[in-house]
Structure formats: structure tokens, C-alpha cells
mmCIF file of C-alpha atoms in Angstrom:
data_model
loop_
_atom_site.group_PDB
_atom_site.id
_atom_site.type_symbol
_atom_site.label_atom_id
_atom_site.label_comp_id
_atom_site.label_asym_id
_atom_site.label_seq_id
_atom_site.Cartn_x
_atom_site.Cartn_y
_atom_site.Cartn_z
ATOM 1 C CA UNK A 1 0.045 0.052 0.006
ATOM 2 C CA UNK A 2 1.296 3.385 -0.907
ATOM 3 C CA UNK A 3 1.711 5.921 1.988
ATOM 4 C CA UNK A 4 -0.786 8.624 1.872
ATOM 5 C CA UNK A 5 0.664 12.016 1.107
ATOM 6 C CA UNK A 6 -2.485 14.245 1.190
ATOM 7 C CA UNK A 7 -2.354 15.116 4.883
ATOM 8 C CA UNK A 8 -0.023 15.399 7.882
ATOM 9 C CA UNK A 9 -0.951 13.521 10.993
ATOM 10 C CA UNK A 10 0.091 14.813 14.374
ATOM 11 C CA UNK A 11 -0.155 12.403 17.284
ATOM 12 C CA UNK A 12 0.226 14.175 20.752
ATOM 13 C CA UNK A 13 0.887 12.656 24.185
ATOM 14 C CA UNK A 14 0.483 14.968 27.094
ATOM 15 C CA UNK A 15 2.115 12.754 29.646
ATOM 16 C CA UNK A 16 4.782 10.338 28.624
ATOM 17 C CA UNK A 17 7.246 8.562 31.001
ATOM 18 C CA UNK A 18 10.596 7.662 29.480
ATOM 19 C CA UNK A 19 10.389 3.995 30.500
ATOM 20 C CA UNK A 20 11.040 1.035 28.180
ATOM 21 C CA UNK A 21 7.403 0.122 27.688
ATOM 22 C CA UNK A 22 6.368 3.598 26.638
ATOM 23 C CA UNK A 23 9.289 4.084 24.447
ATOM 24 C CA UNK A 24 8.673 0.716 22.770
ATOM 25 C CA UNK A 25 5.081 1.689 22.250
ATOM 26 C CA UNK A 26 5.967 5.004 20.713
ATOM 27 C CA UNK A 27 8.424 3.232 18.311
ATOM 28 C CA UNK A 28 5.720 0.819 17.240
ATOM 29 C CA UNK A 29 3.308 3.520 16.565
ATOM 30 C CA UNK A 30 5.964 5.556 14.652
ATOM 31 C CA UNK A 31 6.666 2.550 12.414
ATOM 32 C CA UNK A 32 3.023 2.138 11.669
ATOM 33 C CA UNK A 33 2.547 5.844 10.987
ATOM 34 C CA UNK A 34 5.603 5.858 8.602
ATOM 35 C CA UNK A 35 4.074 2.900 6.675
ATOM 36 C CA UNK A 36 0.626 4.537 6.283
ATOM 37 C CA UNK A 37 1.413 8.224 5.962
ATOM 38 C CA UNK A 38 4.186 10.087 4.200
ATOM 39 C CA UNK A 39 3.890 13.137 6.596
ATOM 40 C CA UNK A 40 3.440 12.579 10.328
ATOM 41 C CA UNK A 41 4.774 13.654 13.691
ATOM 42 C CA UNK A 42 4.789 12.661 17.336
ATOM 43 C CA UNK A 43 4.659 15.320 19.867
ATOM 44 C CA UNK A 44 5.617 14.407 23.411
ATOM 45 C CA UNK A 45 5.101 16.631 26.460
ATOM 46 C CA UNK A 46 7.417 15.788 29.316
ATOM 47 C CA UNK A 47 8.734 17.474 32.418
ATOM 48 C CA UNK A 48 11.946 19.322 31.783
ATOM 49 C CA UNK A 49 13.769 17.298 34.266
ATOM 50 C CA UNK A 50 12.660 13.999 32.496
ATOM 51 C CA UNK A 51 13.846 15.164 29.060
ATOM 52 C CA UNK A 52 17.214 13.300 28.972
ATOM 53 C CA UNK A 53 15.329 10.031 29.350
ATOM 54 C CA UNK A 54 13.914 10.434 25.960
ATOM 55 C CA UNK A 55 17.419 10.691 24.150
ATOM 56 C CA UNK A 56 17.153 7.001 22.840
ATOM 57 C CA UNK A 57 13.856 7.772 21.228
ATOM 58 C CA UNK A 58 14.830 11.195 19.854
ATOM 59 C CA UNK A 59 17.952 9.658 18.410
ATOM 60 C CA UNK A 60 16.286 6.760 16.722
ATOM 61 C CA UNK A 61 12.993 8.136 15.344
ATOM 62 C CA UNK A 62 12.411 10.829 12.761
ATOM 63 C CA UNK A 63 9.504 13.306 13.180
ATOM 64 C CA UNK A 64 9.505 13.371 16.934
ATOM 65 C CA UNK A 65 9.248 16.674 18.949
ATOM 66 C CA UNK A 66 9.703 16.843 22.672
ATOM 67 C CA UNK A 67 7.923 19.740 24.460
ATOM 68 C CA UNK A 68 9.447 20.429 27.771
ATOM 69 C CA UNK A 69 7.217 21.817 30.630
ATOM 70 C CA UNK A 70 7.848 22.708 34.165
ATOM 71 C CA UNK A 71 7.422 19.894 36.694
ATOM 72 C CA UNK A 72 3.876 19.758 37.954
ATOM 73 C CA UNK A 73 2.369 21.461 34.899
ATOM 74 C CA UNK A 74 -1.500 20.538 34.890
ATOM 75 C CA UNK A 75 -2.610 17.804 32.555
ATOM 76 C CA UNK A 76 -4.963 19.957 30.419
ATOM 77 C CA UNK A 77 -2.137 22.682 30.081
ATOM 78 C CA UNK A 78 0.179 19.911 28.744
ATOM 79 C CA UNK A 79 -2.635 18.926 26.307
ATOM 80 C CA UNK A 80 -3.115 22.459 25.206
ATOM 81 C CA UNK A 81 0.572 22.929 24.602
ATOM 82 C CA UNK A 82 0.670 19.858 22.526
ATOM 83 C CA UNK A 83 -2.385 20.865 20.489
ATOM 84 C CA UNK A 84 -1.188 24.298 19.906
ATOM 85 C CA UNK A 85 2.243 23.031 18.614
ATOM 86 C CA UNK A 86 0.864 20.355 16.413
ATOM 87 C CA UNK A 87 0.997 21.160 12.653
ATOM 88 C CA UNK A 88 -1.059 18.331 11.330
ATOM 89 C CA UNK A 89 -4.200 18.482 9.339
ATOM 90 C CA UNK A 90 -5.294 15.660 11.659
ATOM 91 C CA UNK A 91 -4.434 16.011 15.381
ATOM 92 C CA UNK A 92 -4.869 12.913 17.865
ATOM 93 C CA UNK A 93 -4.507 13.692 21.493
ATOM 94 C CA UNK A 94 -3.837 10.376 23.300
ATOM 95 C CA UNK A 95 -1.935 8.666 25.993
ATOM 96 C CA UNK A 96 0.507 5.789 25.665
ATOM 97 C CA UNK A 97 -1.848 3.662 27.743
ATOM 98 C CA UNK A 98 -4.648 4.112 25.351
ATOM 99 C CA UNK A 99 -2.623 2.864 22.270
ATOM 100 C CA UNK A 100 -3.577 -0.871 22.585
ATOM 101 C CA UNK A 101 -7.333 0.146 22.219
ATOM 102 C CA UNK A 102 -7.142 3.062 19.909
ATOM 103 C CA UNK A 103 -5.996 2.492 16.431
ATOM 104 C CA UNK A 104 -4.384 5.860 15.571
ATOM 105 C CA UNK A 105 -3.454 4.746 12.077
ATOM 106 C CA UNK A 106 -6.821 3.591 10.976
#
């Protein structure tokens, strides 16, 4: 199947932990997005002090942006930051925990 090139998809995560399970889930999602869409991005919102934990992901995946916020920033403020930074024609706000039951690509 040819990757769609008629839109840009932004998938935003307001709260992400830099643990192995989350990073693996994001890598899987990025691989699926790259197969289905030519233009896509992942936006991750994380506490500024947790940012170094995302280095492995940032170095291994294209189209990923990390938005650093102060520790303790409210959840909905994080979501608003992600949504306002998204450049996609289609914007999805999700959590890593929702990925197994939410088929973002479809």
C-alpha cells in the first residue's frame, strides 16, 4: 500500500514516561505511521527534568518533537501545549496507555 501524502498527521501525548514500555509503544506507533502516511509527527510533552530520558527515542526516530514543561504542569495545560504546537491536518491527543485500544493509524 502506498503511503498517503495528502495530509499530515500529528499524534500528541500530554504525559509520557521515558520507561522502556512507553518508548517501545511509541516506536511501534512511529513505524505504523511511517508505513501509512508520508507526513506525520509525534509530539511528546514531558517534564523538563525528565527530558534526558527521551534521548534514545529522539535519536532513533524521525518526526518526533519533545515539548518540555515545568514539573507539575497541569494535565490540560500539557494537552493544550501539545495541541497548539501540532502542525497536522489531523491531530490526535492520546496517552500511551490508550494505544492498545485506539488504532490511531486507521
